PDB file of C-alpha atoms and ligand atoms in Angstrom:
ATOM      1  CA  UNK A   5      -5.438   8.537  16.387  1.00 35.00           C
ATOM      2  CA  UNK A   6      -6.567   5.655  14.308  1.00 37.00           C
ATOM      3  CA  UNK A   7      -6.001   2.123  15.418  1.00 37.00           C
ATOM      4  CA  UNK A   8      -3.801   1.452  12.413  1.00 40.00           C
ATOM      5  CA  UNK A   9      -1.254   3.959  13.550  1.00 39.00           C
ATOM      6  CA  UNK A  10       1.943   2.416  14.745  1.00 36.00           C
ATOM      7  CA  UNK A  11       5.606   3.082  14.681  1.00 34.00           C
ATOM      8  CA  UNK A  12       7.391   1.838  11.639  1.00 35.00           C
ATOM      9  CA  UNK A  13      10.007  -0.798  11.332  1.00 35.00           C
ATOM     10  CA  UNK A  14      12.489  -1.261   8.652  1.00 33.00           C
ATOM     11  CA  UNK A  15      13.563  -3.552   5.920  1.00 35.00           C
ATOM     12  CA  UNK A  16      15.528  -3.346   2.771  1.00 35.00           C
ATOM     13  CA  UNK A  17      13.845  -5.021  -0.112  1.00 36.00           C
ATOM     14  CA  UNK A  18      14.679  -7.365  -2.814  1.00 35.00           C
ATOM     15  CA  UNK A  19      13.229  -5.923  -5.946  1.00 36.00           C
ATOM     16  CA  UNK A  20      10.362  -7.808  -7.382  1.00 37.00           C
ATOM     17  CA  UNK A  21       9.565  -8.789 -10.891  1.00 38.00           C
ATOM     18  CA  UNK A  22       6.093  -7.309 -10.790  1.00 39.00           C
ATOM     19  CA  UNK A  23       7.778  -4.544 -12.638  1.00 36.00           C
ATOM     20  CA  UNK A  24       9.649  -6.740 -15.086  1.00 36.00           C
ATOM     21  CA  UNK A  25       7.917  -4.686 -17.690  1.00 36.00           C
ATOM     22  CA  UNK A  26       8.451  -1.428 -15.920  1.00 35.00           C
ATOM     23  CA  UNK A  27       4.879  -0.390 -15.240  1.00 37.00           C
ATOM     24  CA  UNK A  28       4.876  -1.169 -11.603  1.00 38.00           C
ATOM     25  CA  UNK A  29       7.029   1.397  -9.949  1.00 38.00           C
ATOM     26  CA  UNK A  30       9.290   0.315  -7.123  1.00 42.00           C
ATOM     27  CA  UNK A  31      12.505   1.614  -5.739  1.00 38.00           C
ATOM     28  CA  UNK A  32      14.441   0.030  -2.968  1.00 37.00           C
ATOM     29  CA  UNK A  33      13.812   1.643   0.339  1.00 38.00           C
ATOM     30  CA  UNK A  34      16.639   2.293   2.705  1.00 37.00           C
ATOM     31  CA  UNK A  35      16.264   1.734   6.397  1.00 35.00           C
ATOM     32  CA  UNK A  36      13.011   3.161   7.538  1.00 38.00           C
ATOM     33  CA  UNK A  37      13.153   4.161  11.150  1.00 35.00           C
ATOM     34  CA  UNK A  38      10.199   6.396  10.859  1.00 37.00           C
ATOM     35  CA  UNK A  39       7.762   7.262  13.478  1.00 36.00           C
ATOM     36  CA  UNK A  40       5.823   8.847  10.690  1.00 39.00           C
ATOM     37  CA  UNK A  41       2.273   9.739  11.418  1.00 39.00           C
ATOM     38  CA  UNK A  42      -0.069   9.917   8.468  1.00 43.00           C
ATOM     39  CA  UNK A  43      -2.394  11.983  10.581  1.00 39.00           C
ATOM     40  CA  UNK A  44      -1.864  15.588  11.538  1.00 39.00           C
ATOM     41  CA  UNK A  45      -5.227  16.260  13.026  1.00 41.00           C
ATOM     42  CA  UNK A  46      -4.465  19.483  14.794  1.00 41.00           C
ATOM     43  CA  UNK A  47      -7.885  20.925  14.349  1.00 42.00           C
ATOM     44  CA  UNK A  48      -8.198  24.211  16.129  1.00 44.00           C
ATOM     45  CA  UNK A  49     -11.772  23.555  17.107  1.00 46.00           C
ATOM     46  CA  UNK A  50     -12.184  20.788  19.645  1.00 48.00           C
ATOM     47  CA  UNK A  51     -15.725  21.573  20.674  1.00 48.00           C
ATOM     48  CA  UNK A  52     -18.422  19.009  20.168  1.00 51.00           C
ATOM     49  CA  UNK A  53     -20.284  19.107  16.860  1.00 59.00           C
ATOM     50  CA  UNK A  54     -17.356  20.914  15.268  1.00 67.00           C
ATOM     51  CA  UNK A  55     -16.647  20.578  11.589  1.00 73.00           C
ATOM     52  CA  UNK A  56     -14.979  17.296  10.642  1.00 77.00           C
ATOM     53  CA  UNK A  57     -11.314  17.134  11.508  1.00 90.00           C
ATOM     54  CA  UNK A  58      -8.985  17.091   8.588  1.00 92.00           C
ATOM     55  CA  UNK A  59      -5.443  15.976   8.112  1.00 92.00           C
ATOM     56  CA  UNK A  60      -3.013  17.742   5.845  1.00 96.00           C
ATOM     57  CA  UNK A  61      -0.113  16.182   4.005  1.00 97.00           C
ATOM     58  CA  UNK A  62       2.447  17.590   1.681  1.00 97.00           C
ATOM     59  CA  UNK A  63       2.566  15.307  -1.310  1.00 97.00           C
ATOM     60  CA  UNK A  64       6.082  15.327  -2.693  1.00 97.00           C
ATOM     61  CA  UNK A  65       6.372  16.042  -6.420  1.00 96.00           C
ATOM     62  CA  UNK A  66       7.306  13.344  -8.916  1.00 93.00           C
ATOM     63  CA  UNK A  67      10.792  11.936  -8.652  1.00 92.00           C
ATOM     64  CA  UNK A  68      13.080  12.250  -5.657  1.00 92.00           C
ATOM     65  CA  UNK A  69      13.177  15.666  -3.964  1.00 97.00           C
ATOM     66  CA  UNK A  70      15.569  17.158  -1.442  1.00 97.00           C
ATOM     67  CA  UNK A  71      14.676  17.952   2.136  1.00 98.00           C
ATOM     68  CA  UNK A  72      16.721  20.730   3.799  1.00 98.00           C
ATOM     69  CA  UNK A  73      17.593  21.493   7.385  1.00 98.00           C
ATOM     70  CA  UNK A  74      16.525  25.120   6.929  1.00 96.00           C
ATOM     71  CA  UNK A  75      13.849  27.142   5.164  1.00 96.00           C
ATOM     72  CA  UNK A  76      16.416  28.892   2.980  1.00 95.00           C
ATOM     73  CA  UNK A  77      17.582  25.579   1.535  1.00 97.00           C
ATOM     74  CA  UNK A  78      21.305  25.871   2.272  1.00 97.00           C
ATOM     75  CA  UNK A  79      21.944  22.436   3.814  1.00 98.00           C
ATOM     76  CA  UNK A  80      20.466  19.251   2.332  1.00 98.00           C
ATOM     77  CA  UNK A  81      19.178  16.828   4.945  1.00 98.00           C
ATOM     78  CA  UNK A  82      17.676  13.888   3.090  1.00 97.00           C
ATOM     79  CA  UNK A  83      16.091  12.698  -0.124  1.00 97.00           C
ATOM     80  CA  UNK A  84      12.346  12.163  -0.114  1.00 97.00           C
ATOM     81  CA  UNK A  85      10.554   9.764  -2.441  1.00 96.00           C
ATOM     82  CA  UNK A  86       8.349  11.425  -5.041  1.00 96.00           C
ATOM     83  CA  UNK A  87       4.677  11.019  -4.227  1.00 96.00           C
ATOM     84  CA  UNK A  88       5.233  10.450  -0.527  1.00 97.00           C
ATOM     85  CA  UNK A  89       2.595  11.968   1.737  1.00 97.00           C
ATOM     86  CA  UNK A  90       4.771  13.759   4.260  1.00 97.00           C
ATOM     87  CA  UNK A  91       3.377  15.050   7.517  1.00 96.00           C
ATOM     88  CA  UNK A  92       2.691  18.782   7.293  1.00 97.00           C
ATOM     89  CA  UNK A  93       4.077  20.801  10.205  1.00 97.00           C
ATOM     90  CA  UNK A  94       4.219  24.445   9.117  1.00 97.00           C
ATOM     91  CA  UNK A  95       4.717  26.761   6.162  1.00 97.00           C
ATOM     92  CA  UNK A  96       6.796  29.793   5.261  1.00 95.00           C
ATOM     93  CA  UNK A  97       6.570  31.831   2.055  1.00 94.00           C
ATOM     94  CA  UNK A  98       8.780  29.401   0.150  1.00 97.00           C
ATOM     95  CA  UNK A  99       8.955  26.261   2.255  1.00 97.00           C
ATOM     96  CA  UNK A 100       6.903  23.582   3.920  1.00 98.00           C
ATOM     97  CA  UNK A 101       8.227  22.151   7.154  1.00 98.00           C
ATOM     98  CA  UNK A 102       7.432  18.447   7.025  1.00 98.00           C
ATOM     99  CA  UNK A 103       8.206  15.112   8.653  1.00 97.00           C
ATOM    100  CA  UNK A 104       9.018  12.329   6.226  1.00 97.00           C
ATOM    101  CA  UNK A 105       8.235   8.647   6.426  1.00 96.00           C
ATOM    102  CA  UNK A 106      11.922   8.060   7.211  1.00 94.00           C
ATOM    103  CA  UNK A 107      11.517  10.230  10.309  1.00 96.00           C
ATOM    104  CA  UNK A 108      13.321  13.358   9.079  1.00 97.00           C
ATOM    105  CA  UNK A 109      11.949  16.763   9.997  1.00 98.00           C
ATOM    106  CA  UNK A 110      13.032  19.458   7.547  1.00 98.00           C
ATOM    107  CA  UNK A 111      12.072  21.889   4.843  1.00 98.00           C
ATOM    108  CA  UNK A 112      10.813  21.239   1.368  1.00 98.00           C
ATOM    109  CA  UNK A 113      10.460  23.941  -1.281  1.00 97.00           C
ATOM    110  CA  UNK A 114       6.825  24.772  -1.987  1.00 97.00           C
ATOM    111  CA  UNK A 115       7.749  23.962  -5.617  1.00 97.00           C
ATOM    112  CA  UNK A 116       8.510  20.393  -4.533  1.00 97.00           C
ATOM    113  CA  UNK A 117       5.200  19.571  -2.903  1.00 97.00           C
ATOM    114  CA  UNK A 118       1.497  20.229  -2.870  1.00 96.00           C
ATOM    115  CA  UNK A 119      -0.933  20.381   0.038  1.00 96.00           C
ATOM    116  CA  UNK A 120      -3.389  17.517   0.254  1.00 95.00           C
ATOM    117  CA  UNK A 121      -6.201  17.686   2.774  1.00 92.00           C
ATOM    118  CA  UNK A 122      -8.396  14.820   3.736  1.00 88.00           C
ATOM    119  CA  UNK A 123     -11.249  14.404   6.181  1.00 87.00           C
ATOM    120  CA  UNK A 124     -10.379  12.062   8.988  1.00 89.00           C
ATOM    121  CA  UNK A 125     -12.426   8.908   8.815  1.00 87.00           C
ATOM    122  CA  UNK A 126     -13.806   7.156  11.841  1.00 90.00           C
ATOM    123  CA  UNK A 127     -12.471   3.602  11.690  1.00 89.00           C
ATOM    124  CA  UNK A 128     -15.414   1.162  11.641  1.00 96.00           C
ATOM    125  CA  UNK A 129     -15.685  -1.245  14.562  1.00 96.00           C
ATOM    126  CA  UNK A 130     -16.844  -4.134  12.423  1.00 98.00           C
ATOM    127  CA  UNK A 131     -15.964  -5.469   8.991  1.00 98.00           C
ATOM    128  CA  UNK A 132     -19.648  -5.232   8.037  1.00 98.00           C
ATOM    129  CA  UNK A 133     -19.377  -1.435   8.276  1.00 98.00           C
ATOM    130  CA  UNK A 134     -16.107  -1.265   6.366  1.00 98.00           C
ATOM    131  CA  UNK A 135     -15.318  -0.255   2.802  1.00 98.00           C
ATOM    132  CA  UNK A 136     -12.573  -2.349   1.253  1.00 98.00           C
ATOM    133  CA  UNK A 137     -10.921  -1.518  -2.051  1.00 98.00           C
ATOM    134  CA  UNK A 138      -9.167  -4.428  -3.749  1.00 98.00           C
ATOM    135  CA  UNK A 139      -6.680  -3.850  -6.511  1.00 98.00           C
ATOM    136  CA  UNK A 140      -6.007  -6.844  -8.782  1.00 98.00           C
ATOM    137  CA  UNK A 141      -2.435  -6.045  -9.776  1.00 98.00           C
ATOM    138  CA  UNK A 142      -1.733  -5.343 -13.468  1.00 98.00           C
ATOM    139  CA  UNK A 143      -4.164  -5.795 -16.374  1.00 98.00           C
ATOM    140  CA  UNK A 144      -4.553  -5.175 -20.075  1.00 98.00           C
ATOM    141  CA  UNK A 145      -1.213  -4.619 -21.776  1.00 97.00           C
ATOM    142  CA  UNK A 146       0.520  -4.901 -18.394  1.00 98.00           C
ATOM    143  CA  UNK A 147       0.643  -8.658 -17.855  1.00 98.00           C
ATOM    144  CA  UNK A 148       2.729  -8.546 -14.688  1.00 98.00           C
ATOM    145  CA  UNK A 149       5.180 -11.380 -14.052  1.00 98.00           C
ATOM    146  CA  UNK A 150       5.140 -14.579 -16.105  1.00 98.00           C
ATOM    147  CA  UNK A 151       5.416 -18.248 -15.175  1.00 98.00           C
ATOM    148  CA  UNK A 152       8.592 -20.137 -16.084  1.00 98.00           C
ATOM    149  CA  UNK A 153       6.959 -21.483 -19.244  1.00 98.00           C
ATOM    150  CA  UNK A 154       5.622 -17.970 -19.960  1.00 97.00           C
ATOM    151  CA  UNK A 155       2.130 -19.396 -20.406  1.00 98.00           C
ATOM    152  CA  UNK A 156       0.574 -17.881 -17.287  1.00 98.00           C
ATOM    153  CA  UNK A 157       0.326 -14.166 -16.584  1.00 98.00           C
ATOM    154  CA  UNK A 158       0.203 -12.580 -13.161  1.00 98.00           C
ATOM    155  CA  UNK A 159      -2.728 -10.340 -14.136  1.00 98.00           C
ATOM    156  CA  UNK A 160      -4.977 -13.395 -14.638  1.00 98.00           C
ATOM    157  CA  UNK A 161      -4.234 -14.729 -11.162  1.00 98.00           C
ATOM    158  CA  UNK A 162      -4.676 -11.392  -9.394  1.00 98.00           C
ATOM    159  CA  UNK A 163      -8.054 -10.690 -11.020  1.00 98.00           C
ATOM    160  CA  UNK A 164      -9.399 -14.178 -10.372  1.00 98.00           C
ATOM    161  CA  UNK A 165      -8.247 -14.071  -6.745  1.00 98.00           C
ATOM    162  CA  UNK A 166      -9.568 -10.540  -6.159  1.00 98.00           C
ATOM    163  CA  UNK A 167     -13.031 -11.637  -7.270  1.00 98.00           C
ATOM    164  CA  UNK A 168     -12.969 -14.471  -4.735  1.00 98.00           C
ATOM    165  CA  UNK A 169     -11.776 -12.110  -2.006  1.00 98.00           C
ATOM    166  CA  UNK A 170     -14.572  -9.690  -2.882  1.00 98.00           C
ATOM    167  CA  UNK A 171     -17.203 -12.430  -2.671  1.00 98.00           C
ATOM    168  CA  UNK A 172     -15.920 -13.617   0.697  1.00 98.00           C
ATOM    169  CA  UNK A 173     -15.710 -10.123   2.189  1.00 98.00           C
ATOM    170  CA  UNK A 174     -19.223  -9.376   0.960  1.00 98.00           C
ATOM    171  CA  UNK A 175     -20.485 -12.500   2.717  1.00 98.00           C
ATOM    172  CA  UNK A 176     -19.117 -10.893   5.882  1.00 98.00           C
ATOM    173  CA  UNK A 177     -21.076  -7.738   5.093  1.00 98.00           C
ATOM    174  CA  UNK A 178     -18.279  -5.497   3.873  1.00 98.00           C
ATOM    175  CA  UNK A 179     -18.696  -3.064   1.003  1.00 98.00           C
ATOM    176  CA  UNK A 180     -16.079  -4.027  -1.563  1.00 98.00           C
ATOM    177  CA  UNK A 181     -14.847  -2.358  -4.720  1.00 98.00           C
ATOM    178  CA  UNK A 182     -12.347  -3.621  -7.260  1.00 98.00           C
ATOM    179  CA  UNK A 183     -10.138  -1.116  -9.087  1.00 98.00           C
ATOM    180  CA  UNK A 184     -11.026  -3.067 -12.225  1.00 98.00           C
ATOM    181  CA  UNK A 185     -13.262  -6.062 -12.883  1.00 98.00           C
ATOM    182  CA  UNK A 186     -12.237  -6.754 -16.484  1.00 98.00           C
ATOM    183  CA  UNK A 187      -8.792  -7.316 -17.968  1.00 98.00           C
ATOM    184  CA  UNK A 188      -7.790  -3.680 -18.266  1.00 97.00           C
ATOM    185  CA  UNK A 189      -4.902  -1.479 -17.241  1.00 97.00           C
ATOM    186  CA  UNK A 190      -5.665   1.167 -14.634  1.00 97.00           C
ATOM    187  CA  UNK A 191      -2.904   3.783 -14.173  1.00 96.00           C
ATOM    188  CA  UNK A 192      -1.287   3.570 -10.737  1.00 95.00           C
ATOM    189  CA  UNK A 193      -2.164   7.179  -9.905  1.00 94.00           C
ATOM    190  CA  UNK A 194      -5.816   6.463 -10.696  1.00 97.00           C
ATOM    191  CA  UNK A 195      -5.747   3.460  -8.386  1.00 97.00           C
ATOM    192  CA  UNK A 196      -4.733   5.727  -5.487  1.00 96.00           C
ATOM    193  CA  UNK A 197      -7.390   8.289  -6.408  1.00 95.00           C
ATOM    194  CA  UNK A 198     -10.016   5.549  -6.570  1.00 97.00           C
ATOM    195  CA  UNK A 199      -9.064   4.286  -3.117  1.00 97.00           C
ATOM    196  CA  UNK A 200      -9.500   7.794  -1.748  1.00 95.00           C
ATOM    197  CA  UNK A 201     -12.740   8.445  -3.599  1.00 96.00           C
ATOM    198  CA  UNK A 202     -14.259   5.293  -2.131  1.00 97.00           C
ATOM    199  CA  UNK A 203     -12.954   6.293   1.317  1.00 95.00           C
ATOM    200  CA  UNK A 204     -11.476   2.829   1.717  1.00 97.00           C
ATOM    201  CA  UNK A 205     -11.034   1.732   5.304  1.00 98.00           C
ATOM    202  CA  UNK A 206      -8.504  -0.726   3.926  1.00 98.00           C
ATOM    203  CA  UNK A 207      -6.936  -0.934   0.467  1.00 98.00           C
ATOM    204  CA  UNK A 208      -5.295  -4.195  -0.617  1.00 98.00           C
ATOM    205  CA  UNK A 209      -3.320  -4.616  -3.825  1.00 98.00           C
ATOM    206  CA  UNK A 210      -2.897  -8.250  -4.894  1.00 98.00           C
ATOM    207  CA  UNK A 211       0.156  -9.431  -6.803  1.00 98.00           C
ATOM    208  CA  UNK A 212       2.348 -12.454  -7.440  1.00 98.00           C
ATOM    209  CA  UNK A 213       6.087 -12.213  -7.190  1.00 97.00           C
ATOM    210  CA  UNK A 214       9.025 -13.198  -9.357  1.00 97.00           C
ATOM    211  CA  UNK A 215      12.779 -13.420  -9.021  1.00 97.00           C
ATOM    212  CA  UNK A 216      15.712 -13.399 -11.395  1.00 97.00           C
ATOM    213  CA  UNK A 217      16.143 -17.175 -11.469  1.00 97.00           C
ATOM    214  CA  UNK A 218      13.475 -19.865 -11.640  1.00 98.00           C
ATOM    215  CA  UNK A 219      12.430 -21.628  -8.427  1.00 98.00           C
ATOM    216  CA  UNK A 220      14.768 -19.698  -6.151  1.00 97.00           C
ATOM    217  CA  UNK A 221      12.130 -18.236  -3.827  1.00 98.00           C
ATOM    218  CA  UNK A 222       8.780 -19.238  -2.393  1.00 98.00           C
ATOM    219  CA  UNK A 223       6.064 -17.830  -0.207  1.00 98.00           C
ATOM    220  CA  UNK A 224       3.794 -14.885   0.511  1.00 98.00           C
ATOM    221  CA  UNK A 225       5.039 -11.396   1.431  1.00 98.00           C
ATOM    222  CA  UNK A 226       2.895  -8.552   2.771  1.00 98.00           C
ATOM    223  CA  UNK A 227       4.123  -4.990   2.149  1.00 98.00           C
ATOM    224  CA  UNK A 228       3.301  -1.629   3.692  1.00 98.00           C
ATOM    225  CA  UNK A 229       4.854   1.827   3.259  1.00 98.00           C
ATOM    226  CA  UNK A 230       3.818   4.004   6.193  1.00 97.00           C
ATOM    227  CA  UNK A 231       4.734   2.872   9.690  1.00 95.00           C
ATOM    228  CA  UNK A 232       1.185   3.117  10.971  1.00 93.00           C
ATOM    229  CA  UNK A 233       0.162   0.468   8.442  1.00 97.00           C
ATOM    230  CA  UNK A 234       2.481  -2.154   9.879  1.00 97.00           C
ATOM    231  CA  UNK A 235      -0.109  -3.574  12.282  1.00 96.00           C
ATOM    232  CA  UNK A 236      -2.585  -4.045   9.439  1.00 97.00           C
ATOM    233  CA  UNK A 237       0.112  -5.706   7.338  1.00 98.00           C
ATOM    234  CA  UNK A 238       1.103  -7.924  10.249  1.00 97.00           C
ATOM    235  CA  UNK A 239      -2.494  -9.048  10.842  1.00 96.00           C
ATOM    236  CA  UNK A 240      -2.777  -9.978   7.198  1.00 98.00           C
ATOM    237  CA  UNK A 241       0.589 -11.766   7.096  1.00 98.00           C
ATOM    238  CA  UNK A 242      -0.358 -13.741  10.212  1.00 97.00           C
ATOM    239  CA  UNK A 243      -3.603 -14.880   8.605  1.00 97.00           C
ATOM    240  CA  UNK A 244      -1.615 -16.699   5.922  1.00 98.00           C
ATOM    241  CA  UNK A 245       0.089 -18.967   8.467  1.00 95.00           C
ATOM    242  CA  UNK A 246      -1.932 -22.075   7.596  1.00 93.00           C
ATOM    243  CA  UNK A 247      -1.733 -21.709   3.828  1.00 98.00           C
ATOM    244  CA  UNK A 248       0.232 -24.209   1.687  1.00 98.00           C
ATOM    245  CA  UNK A 249       2.804 -21.501   0.905  1.00 98.00           C
ATOM    246  CA  UNK A 250       4.850 -20.025   3.703  1.00 98.00           C
ATOM    247  CA  UNK A 251       4.078 -16.513   4.917  1.00 98.00           C
ATOM    248  CA  UNK A 252       7.361 -14.601   4.722  1.00 97.00           C
ATOM    249  CA  UNK A 253       5.997 -11.894   7.007  1.00 98.00           C
ATOM    250  CA  UNK A 254       5.881  -8.138   6.422  1.00 98.00           C
ATOM    251  CA  UNK A 255       8.275  -5.814   4.632  1.00 98.00           C
ATOM    252  CA  UNK A 256       8.270  -2.142   3.767  1.00 97.00           C
ATOM    253  CA  UNK A 257       7.705  -1.626   0.063  1.00 97.00           C
ATOM    254  CA  UNK A 258       8.121   1.586  -1.866  1.00 96.00           C
ATOM    255  CA  UNK A 259       5.210   0.980  -4.206  1.00 97.00           C
ATOM    256  CA  UNK A 260       3.290   3.847  -5.707  1.00 96.00           C
ATOM    257  CA  UNK A 261      -0.098   2.316  -4.807  1.00 97.00           C
ATOM    258  CA  UNK A 262       1.007   2.399  -1.160  1.00 98.00           C
ATOM    259  CA  UNK A 263       3.133   5.557  -1.128  1.00 97.00           C
ATOM    260  CA  UNK A 264       0.538   7.802  -2.782  1.00 97.00           C
ATOM    261  CA  UNK A 265      -2.463   6.221  -1.093  1.00 96.00           C
ATOM    262  CA  UNK A 266      -4.239   8.298   1.549  1.00 95.00           C
ATOM    263  CA  UNK A 267      -6.101   5.236   2.816  1.00 97.00           C
ATOM    264  CA  UNK A 268      -4.622   2.448   5.000  1.00 97.00           C
ATOM    265  CA  UNK A 269      -3.036   0.229   2.411  1.00 98.00           C
ATOM    266  CA  UNK A 270      -1.050  -2.964   1.953  1.00 98.00           C
ATOM    267  CA  UNK A 271       0.219  -4.980  -0.983  1.00 98.00           C
ATOM    268  CA  UNK A 272       0.296  -8.778  -0.926  1.00 98.00           C
ATOM    269  CA  UNK A 273       2.601 -10.862  -3.103  1.00 98.00           C
ATOM    270  CA  UNK A 274       0.699 -14.163  -2.931  1.00 98.00           C
ATOM    271  CA  UNK A 275       3.504 -16.428  -4.121  1.00 98.00           C
ATOM    272  CA  UNK A 276       6.110 -16.614  -6.880  1.00 98.00           C
ATOM    273  CA  UNK A 277       5.103 -16.817 -10.512  1.00 98.00           C
ATOM    274  CA  UNK A 278       8.490 -18.320 -11.419  1.00 98.00           C
ATOM    275  CA  UNK A 279       8.392 -21.010  -8.766  1.00 98.00           C
ATOM    276  CA  UNK A 280       6.620 -24.045 -10.250  1.00 98.00           C
ATOM    277  CA  UNK A 281       5.197 -25.197  -6.924  1.00 98.00           C
ATOM    278  CA  UNK A 282       4.010 -21.720  -5.998  1.00 98.00           C
ATOM    279  CA  UNK A 283       2.453 -21.362  -9.430  1.00 98.00           C
ATOM    280  CA  UNK A 284       0.431 -24.547  -9.055  1.00 98.00           C
ATOM    281  CA  UNK A 285      -1.067 -23.040  -5.887  1.00 98.00           C
ATOM    282  CA  UNK A 286      -1.539 -19.548  -7.337  1.00 98.00           C
ATOM    283  CA  UNK A 287      -3.517 -20.907 -10.275  1.00 98.00           C
ATOM    284  CA  UNK A 288      -5.728 -23.197  -8.176  1.00 98.00           C
ATOM    285  CA  UNK A 289      -9.235 -22.237  -7.088  1.00 98.00           C
ATOM    286  CA  UNK A 290      -8.538 -23.817  -3.728  1.00 98.00           C
ATOM    287  CA  UNK A 291      -5.547 -21.594  -2.980  1.00 98.00           C
ATOM    288  CA  UNK A 292      -7.256 -18.465  -4.256  1.00 98.00           C
ATOM    289  CA  UNK A 293     -10.202 -19.232  -1.976  1.00 98.00           C
ATOM    290  CA  UNK A 294      -7.797 -19.769   0.930  1.00 98.00           C
ATOM    291  CA  UNK A 295      -6.379 -16.304   0.289  1.00 98.00           C
ATOM    292  CA  UNK A 296      -9.939 -14.957   0.338  1.00 98.00           C
ATOM    293  CA  UNK A 297     -10.747 -16.750   3.599  1.00 98.00           C
ATOM    294  CA  UNK A 298      -7.497 -15.576   5.218  1.00 98.00           C
ATOM    295  CA  UNK A 299      -7.980 -11.935   4.257  1.00 98.00           C
ATOM    296  CA  UNK A 300     -11.567 -12.004   5.489  1.00 98.00           C
ATOM    297  CA  UNK A 301     -10.448 -13.454   8.810  1.00 98.00           C
ATOM    298  CA  UNK A 302      -7.637 -10.905   9.122  1.00 98.00           C
ATOM    299  CA  UNK A 303      -9.918  -7.954   8.407  1.00 98.00           C
ATOM    300  CA  UNK A 304     -12.605  -9.282  10.757  1.00 97.00           C
ATOM    301  CA  UNK A 305     -10.002  -9.217  13.552  1.00 95.00           C
ATOM    302  CA  UNK A 306      -8.522  -5.908  12.413  1.00 96.00           C
ATOM    303  CA  UNK A 307     -11.779  -3.990  12.714  1.00 95.00           C
ATOM    304  CA  UNK A 308     -12.633  -5.401  16.143  1.00 90.00           C
TER     305      UNK A 308
HETATM  306 ZN1  LIG B   3       2.688  -7.544  -9.625  1.00 92.22          ZN
END
């Protein structure tokens, strides 16, 4: 099992204003008590020099779908988030038996999911051997959250910061890709596909938060979706401890770029756009560089 596998914890979320304009999909997660494993590496061939092990998931169709206690779908068991990569256990003619991220084992109609197979990656033992995909949140017509005076857009901050993070990670020898380098909108599904195509050892989406009322919240929050990503998220949250803005720790977040991402992934809200003090940090080169230094330090430790 990969080092990033770990049992999940739980948290209900306050919705964020990243999706003020509705492009950034988020739904509140209920308690997540999952012991979900993203990996189902039950290869039948354990001999040396065998073909690469693969892991199979059942990707739930768009929108919420129903999980049943039985393969004839008589008794509903739970609702599963659309796009979730559930653990594949077995298959009948009309049903997949799966384990969800919430820890439910049940049956999903084959019409409600598709099989996704991925080759298991060996986790690198050093950041210099790692591939990191950075996703500057929002872009183009999707501005993200706005400052209180509506003069500063989240997308500008995320792109500027991501470029600094890339430069710092590259100094440490990592191979780094940005989902976009110019001010353009990349569809969320394409972001997940890109992360997979690049075989990211870690995927990080960068954002800045907002709340309903001005100046009511402050600080940095690190989100993950699958339980095994909690340790990565925790390492990253810990690395923000000496920044000018408080690290609010880790939370589960039902974001599409995490939920539909086959690679180990986290999303960082680097501060609040509608908090004037947070904004003065978010827009400063010094703070953005501190984020870059912190993430580089966290990933250096993570891969050791
Ligand atoms: Zn955002």
